[in-house]
Steps between C-alpha positions, in 0.01 A plus 500: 500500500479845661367398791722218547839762426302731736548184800847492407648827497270628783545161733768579786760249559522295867809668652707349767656690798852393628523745776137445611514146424167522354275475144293762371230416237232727344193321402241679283445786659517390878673650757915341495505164653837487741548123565823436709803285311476172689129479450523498146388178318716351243355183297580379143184329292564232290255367242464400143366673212328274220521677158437353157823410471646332823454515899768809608563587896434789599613654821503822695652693822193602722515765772284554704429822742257469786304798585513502896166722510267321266740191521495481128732350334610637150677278245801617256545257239841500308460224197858330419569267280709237727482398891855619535393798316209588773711373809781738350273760519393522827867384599636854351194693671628335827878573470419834403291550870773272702842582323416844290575544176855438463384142573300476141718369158573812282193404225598357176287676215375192269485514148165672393451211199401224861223834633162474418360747327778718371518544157831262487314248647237527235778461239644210692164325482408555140861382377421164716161449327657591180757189560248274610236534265441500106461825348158510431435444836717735603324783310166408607547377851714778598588794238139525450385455868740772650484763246100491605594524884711801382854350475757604730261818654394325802885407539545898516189549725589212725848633539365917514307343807744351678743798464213711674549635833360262764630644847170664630488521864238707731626827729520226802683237348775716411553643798513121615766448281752787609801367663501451894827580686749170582335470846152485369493230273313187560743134548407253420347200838636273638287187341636633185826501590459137635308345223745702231798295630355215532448526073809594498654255642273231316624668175828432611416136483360498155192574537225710341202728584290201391692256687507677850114558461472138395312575196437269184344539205300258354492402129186628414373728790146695463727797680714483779648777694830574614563674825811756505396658828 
């Protein structure tokens, strides 16, 4: 558990550069990878996870960062819990390097009772078995089970970690992230600029992400992948 808090606290985060118009990542211990913004790869995975109980999807935002030495590429996997979900993602990473961040939605804090592993969502969850279930089975299948597993003390653990600083950057990737002056920062190509109008205008029309890419999902793909280039 140590080790794995350790990987957390100590792991630095992949930051994005506006002005540069480029992505930083720090991968154990190897010199800063600088991968310019339009040659970043964007995919969603979709596939199904078979538990004892039913067949759930699972998807997730990849990004991936080619390393132009080695030519390397390393993956960032952000789970979600929807396709809209994981498109959304990557859709407010790429407003935020196109538009800035007065082109984001002012976040909406949700209700702590619907976020895994705070101690409200442990409440929320043992009041739903409690409803479902006789009371003997409650005890047994769940009093008894979580007091074991310590009771709401990994809640507090979980939640110490993720409170923990996470913003640690080497000597040369913070000078890579000081601001440039107006006439130094990077814009943006031309191909860009064409191929973000023409989505533009197909969203005009009606369409979606998935419908200008032509994509479909089957009813019961192995995995598929979505490409949000």
């Amino acid at each position: 558990m140590f080790r794995i808090i350790r990987g957390i606290s100590t792991r630095s985060p992949v930051r994005f550069n506006r002005q540069r118009r480029e992505v930083a990542l720090i991968y154990r211990g190897d010199p800063p990878v600088i991968v310019p913004w339009e040659e970043v790869i964007a995919c969603v995975s979709a596939s199904k996870i078979v538990t004892q109980y039913a067949v759930m999807p699972s998807f997730a935002l990849m990004i991936g960062l080619r390393n132009a030495e080695s030519g390397d590429v390393y993956w960032v996997t952000i789970p979600s819990g929807t396709l809209s979900h994981a498109v959304g993602e990557w859709e407010a990473i790429r407003q935020y390097m196109e538009e800035g961040p007065e082109a984001l939605p002012t976040p909406v804090l949700s209700d702590e009772q619907f976020q895994e592993g705070t101690v409200a969502y442990f409440h929320f969850c043992r009041r739903g078995y409690r409803s479902r279930h006789w009371w003997p089975r409650y005890v047994w299948g769940f009093l008894v089970i979580q007091f074991c597993s310590g009771w709401t003390i990994p809640c507090h653990i979980a939640q110490w970690i993720n409170r923990r600083p996470k913003a640690l950057f080497p000597t040369s990737v913070l000078d890579w992230s000081k601001p440039l002056p107006s006439a130094q920062h990077a814009h943006p190509s031309e191909a860009l600029l064409k191929e973000s109008a023409e989505v533009r205008k197909a969203y005009t029309k009606g369409q979606t992400m998935l419908d200008y890419y032509k994509i479909k999902f089957t009813e019961q793909p192995p995995e598929a992948v979505v490409a949000a280039e």
